Backbone as CSV, one residue per row, in Angstrom:
resi,resn,N_x,N_y,N_z,CA_x,CA_y,CA_z,C_x,C_y,C_z
1,MET,119.682,108.207,84.884,119.955,107.596,83.607,120.716,108.604,82.745
2,SER,121.797,108.186,82.136,122.600,109.090,81.328,122.301,108.895,79.849
3,LYS,122.442,109.970,79.131,122.236,109.923,77.688,123.542,109.572,77.004
4,LYS,123.422,108.904,75.850,124.612,108.619,75.062,124.934,109.826,74.193
5,GLN,126.193,109.900,73.787,126.615,110.959,72.885,125.894,110.803,71.552
6,PRO,125.229,111.841,71.082,124.606,111.749,69.759,125.688,111.564,68.693
7,SER,125.441,110.710,67.752,126.442,110.444,66.720,126.498,111.589,65.718
8,PHE,127.565,111.611,64.948,127.744,112.605,63.896,126.579,112.546,62.916
9,LEU,126.229,111.333,62.481,125.159,111.186,61.493,123.796,111.591,62.039
10,SER,123.507,111.224,63.281,122.203,111.609,63.841,122.130,113.126,63.996
11,SER,123.215,113.764,64.392,123.246,115.215,64.507,123.111,115.873,63.134
12,LEU,123.764,115.297,62.152,123.713,115.821,60.790,122.296,115.772,60.231
13,PHE,121.621,114.642,60.362,120.288,114.469,59.793,119.179,115.103,60.642
14,ARG,119.435,115.314,61.934,118.435,115.965,62.793,118.624,117.473,62.802
15,TYR,119.641,117.959,62.104,119.942,119.391,62.001,120.174,120.011,63.373
16,THR,121.064,119.392,64.146,121.399,119.952,65.457,122.803,120.542,65.427
17,CYS,123.118,121.308,66.429,124.405,121.989,66.550,125.548,120.978,66.482
18,PRO,126.570,121.223,65.672,127.675,120.276,65.588,128.585,120.277,66.814
19,GLN,128.591,121.372,67.563,129.486,121.480,68.715,128.959,120.746,69.942
20,CYS,127.680,120.911,70.251,127.108,120.242,71.423,126.109,119.153,71.041
21,ARG,125.657,119.182,69.796,124.684,118.228,69.246,123.353,118.256,69.991
22,GLN,122.993,119.436,70.508,121.749,119.578,71.251,120.817,120.609,70.614
23,GLY,121.291,121.819,70.377,120.450,122.891,69.863,120.095,122.705,68.401
24,ASN,118.983,123.254,67.975,118.535,123.152,66.591,119.224,124.191,65.715
25,LEU,119.602,123.781,64.496,120.163,124.717,63.535,119.082,125.605,62.935
26,PHE,117.957,125.001,62.585,116.910,125.714,61.861,115.730,126.037,62.769
27,VAL,115.087,127.148,62.459,113.898,127.580,63.188,112.742,126.657,62.814
28,LYS,112.013,126.236,63.832,110.846,125.385,63.604,109.603,126.175,63.913
29,PRO,108.513,125.974,63.239,108.262,125.013,62.174,108.804,125.510,60.834
30,PHE,108.967,124.574,59.914,109.447,124.868,58.570,108.456,125.776,57.846
31,GLN,108.994,126.781,57.148,108.160,127.677,56.357,108.682,127.702,54.924
32,PHE,107.787,127.494,53.962,108.186,127.513,52.558,108.692,128.890,52.136
33,SER,108.210,129.948,52.771,108.628,131.300,52.411,110.066,131.601,52.842
34,ASN,110.592,130.861,53.821,111.950,131.067,54.312,112.540,129.718,54.716
35,PRO,112.908,128.881,53.744,113.329,127.511,54.050,114.663,127.408,54.788
36,LEU,115.505,128.432,54.689,116.810,128.381,55.349,116.867,129.266,56.588
37,ASN,115.741,129.474,57.218,115.668,130.301,58.419,116.400,129.592,59.562
38,MET,117.603,130.085,59.885,118.436,129.474,60.922,118.473,130.359,62.159
39,HIS,118.691,129.721,63.297,118.943,130.469,64.523,120.284,131.178,64.381
40,LYS,120.451,132.285,65.054,121.720,133.002,65.006,122.815,132.255,65.765
41,GLN,122.395,131.586,66.854,123.357,130.820,67.643,122.651,129.649,68.305
42,CYS,123.444,128.721,68.815,122.902,127.534,69.475,122.271,127.925,70.812
43,SER,121.130,127.350,71.099,120.443,127.650,72.354,121.120,126.986,73.552
44,HIS,122.017,126.012,73.316,122.684,125.319,74.422,124.118,125.801,74.636
45,CYS,124.916,125.810,73.576,126.339,126.150,73.745,126.695,127.527,73.192
46,GLU,125.729,128.197,72.589,125.887,129.543,72.046,126.876,129.635,70.896
47,LEU,127.058,128.545,70.159,127.885,128.575,68.951,127.218,129.480,67.930
48,ASN,127.988,130.390,67.338,127.479,131.277,66.292,127.351,130.461,65.005
49,PHE,126.122,130.342,64.485,125.883,129.532,63.296,126.276,130.238,62.003
50,THR,126.490,131.548,62.047,126.956,132.280,60.866,128.120,133.175,61.285
51,PRO,129.320,132.595,61.402,130.453,133.362,61.921,130.943,134.479,60.997
52,GLU,130.627,134.403,59.702,131.065,135.438,58.767,130.110,135.473,57.580
53,PRO,130.061,136.601,56.876,129.200,136.670,55.693,129.665,135.659,54.635
54,GLY,128.744,135.002,54.009,129.076,134.026,52.985,129.567,132.696,53.523
55,TYR,129.366,132.460,54.804,129.871,131.235,55.441,129.347,129.973,54.754
56,TYR,128.114,129.985,54.322,127.512,128.786,53.741,127.660,128.710,52.224
57,TRP,128.557,129.501,51.668,128.786,129.471,50.231,129.272,128.085,49.804
58,GLY,130.093,127.455,50.614,130.574,126.104,50.314,129.462,125.073,50.302
59,ALA,128.395,125.339,51.053,127.257,124.418,51.062,126.596,124.356,49.698
60,MET,126.712,125.436,48.935,126.167,125.452,47.583,126.863,124.397,46.719
61,PHE,128.164,124.272,46.864,128.907,123.277,46.098,128.554,121.861,46.550
62,LEU,128.390,121.686,47.858,127.963,120.380,48.361,126.592,120.014,47.817
63,SER,125.708,120.975,47.775,124.366,120.748,47.247,124.430,120.332,45.785
64,TYR,125.281,120.987,45.034,125.441,120.647,43.617,125.961,119.219,43.450
65,ILE,126.969,118.861,44.215,127.542,117.511,44.131,126.515,116.467,44.530
66,LEU,125.774,116.751,45.612,124.803,115.784,46.117,123.571,115.650,45.226
67,SER,123.348,116.622,44.357,122.159,116.547,43.503,122.483,116.252,42.047
68,ALA,123.492,116.887,41.496,123.754,116.784,40.058,124.108,115.364,39.624
69,PHE,124.991,114.725,40.324,125.422,113.401,39.894,124.328,112.339,40.028
70,PRO,123.624,112.272,41.157,122.512,111.302,41.216,121.414,111.599,40.195
71,LEU,121.089,112.877,40.009,120.053,113.217,39.033,120.491,112.888,37.615
72,MET,121.752,113.111,37.320,122.262,112.745,36.002,122.160,111.232,35.802
73,GLY,122.466,110.476,36.838,122.338,109.022,36.759,120.895,108.592,36.534
74,ILE,119.963,109.245,37.203,118.550,108.915,37.044,118.086,109.225,35.621
75,VAL,118.463,110.397,35.115,118.060,110.780,33.754,118.668,109.827,32.730
76,LEU,119.929,109.497,32.892,120.568,108.567,31.948,119.941,107.175,32.028
77,TYR,119.582,106.732,33.222,118.921,105.443,33.351,117.558,105.461,32.665
78,CYS,116.841,106.549,32.840,115.534,106.668,32.170,115.692,106.641,30.651
79,MET,116.742,107.297,30.163,116.947,107.357,28.711,117.408,106.025,28.149
80,PHE,118.441,105.448,28.749,119.060,104.259,28.151,118.540,102.952,28.731
81,GLY,118.186,102.953,29.997,117.685,101.736,30.618,116.210,101.502,30.365
82,LEU,115.432,102.558,30.523,113.980,102.440,30.362,113.506,102.880,28.981
83,LYS,114.433,103.409,28.161,114.137,103.837,26.787,113.108,104.962,26.712
84,PHE,113.123,105.868,27.723,112.250,107.037,27.680,112.872,108.079,26.754
85,SER,112.079,109.005,26.275,112.614,110.084,25.443,113.446,111.017,26.320
86,VAL,114.258,111.828,25.660,115.109,112.772,26.380,114.241,113.749,27.175
87,LEU,113.215,114.256,26.548,112.337,115.224,27.196,111.647,114.630,28.425
88,TYR,111.133,113.430,28.306,110.456,112.775,29.425,111.454,112.440,30.542
89,SER,112.647,112.025,30.170,113.687,111.720,31.163,114.084,112.974,31.939
90,LEU,114.244,114.095,31.232,114.576,115.354,31.894,113.434,115.815,32.792
91,PHE,112.206,115.607,32.344,111.042,115.959,33.160,111.052,115.167,34.462
92,ILE,111.342,113.893,34.404,111.426,113.062,35.613,112.523,113.585,36.538
93,GLY,113.683,113.950,35.965,114.777,114.502,36.760,114.395,115.801,37.443
94,ILE,113.675,116.658,36.730,113.249,117.939,37.305,112.236,117.724,38.421
95,VAL,111.323,116.798,38.228,110.328,116.513,39.274,111.013,115.977,40.532
96,ILE,111.954,115.068,40.368,112.682,114.517,41.522,113.482,115.616,42.219
97,ALA,114.134,116.471,41.438,114.890,117.584,42.025,113.963,118.512,42.800
98,GLY,112.798,118.783,42.262,111.834,119.645,42.946,111.345,119.062,44.254
99,LEU,111.164,117.749,44.278,110.689,117.090,45.495,111.705,117.157,46.631
100,PHE,112.978,117.121,46.297,114.035,117.092,47.311,114.733,118.433,47.499
101,TYR,114.253,119.478,46.852,114.925,120.774,46.846,115.164,121.328,48.256
102,PHE,114.111,121.494,49.041,114.253,122.091,50.368,115.047,121.188,51.309
103,LYS,114.806,119.917,51.250,115.531,118.969,52.097,117.023,119.023,51.793
104,LEU,117.373,119.083,50.517,118.778,119.118,50.117,119.447,120.428,50.522
105,MET,118.726,121.537,50.427,119.311,122.818,50.840,119.651,122.801,52.331
106,ARG,118.729,122.319,53.132,118.969,122.266,54.578,120.069,121.247,54.913
107,PHE,120.036,120.103,54.263,121.041,119.079,54.522,122.438,119.595,54.163
108,SER,122.559,120.318,53.063,123.860,120.849,52.640,124.415,121.828,53.664
109,ARG,123.554,122.670,54.206,124.006,123.598,55.255,124.416,122.847,56.520
110,SER,123.637,121.846,56.874,123.973,121.056,58.052,125.303,120.327,57.847
111,LEU,125.489,119.751,56.672,126.743,119.056,56.373,127.913,120.023,56.406
112,TRP,127.750,121.199,55.836,128.831,122.177,55.805,129.276,122.569,57.215
113,ILE,128.332,122.912,58.078,128.723,123.337,59.424,129.261,122.157,60.232
114,HIS,128.784,120.947,59.953,129.316,119.772,60.653,130.737,119.442,60.197
115,LEU,131.080,119.770,58.967,132.450,119.565,58.500,133.395,120.631,59.044
116,MET,132.869,121.825,59.306,133.700,122.940,59.763,133.862,123.000,61.288
117,VAL,132.853,122.568,62.027,132.871,122.668,63.497,132.868,121.257,64.072
118,LYS,133.815,120.971,64.904,133.923,119.632,65.494,133.153,119.536,66.802
119,TYR,132.727,118.328,67.106,132.025,118.048,68.353,132.956,118.266,69.526
120,ASN,132.462,118.916,70.570,133.246,119.175,71.768,132.473,118.640,72.970
121,PRO,132.917,117.517,73.561,132.188,116.917,74.675,132.058,117.836,75.886
122,GLN,132.944,118.809,76.029,132.850,119.727,77.165,131.558,120.536,77.114
123,PHE,131.132,120.910,75.926,129.880,121.653,75.805,128.694,120.760,76.096
124,ALA,128.775,119.503,75.681,127.691,118.566,75.956,127.625,118.277,77.457
125,ASP,128.790,118.107,78.106,128.819,117.826,79.547,128.252,118.984,80.356
126,LYS,128.461,120.210,79.911,127.937,121.367,80.620,126.424,121.337,80.725
127,HIS,125.795,120.704,79.769,124.352,120.748,79.689,123.702,119.397,79.963
128,GLY,124.401,118.548,80.699,123.774,117.314,81.175,123.801,116.145,80.236
129,VAL,124.620,116.182,79.215,124.726,115.041,78.309,125.982,114.283,78.679
130,THR,125.845,113.033,79.045,126.996,112.237,79.413,127.574,111.592,78.161
131,VAL,128.886,111.672,78.040,129.557,111.177,76.849,130.125,109.790,77.121
132,ARG,130.009,108.911,76.122,130.607,107.580,76.247,132.125,107.717,76.300
133,LYS,132.736,106.967,77.148,134.209,106.994,77.261,134.797,105.855,76.473
């Protein structure tokens, strides 16, 4: 039985290597003391996950875009739609941001490396993953 090629989105959300879509980006289990603990390279295709210092600096901007605009919308909805006070609306925004903080940091790094490194079926084929033609 052959496996299907993992999709871009499934690889992105499962935090797997963008090149072979098999190896894990982050060290498991998750630790609050080191939420961005990443492997140095992929366990399957040996892709270097940090090719240069500051490589994930762009992920910071992605994180800001993915959090600031939705949170601003939530706070504004609380203020004008639900008629909450400014202070209470900001408190709700901060609580929501806190709940998604670690998930968003990891997702931003995964998105960044997936945008920079393209999937290569040759690496997947080397390790027993059959690609749809």
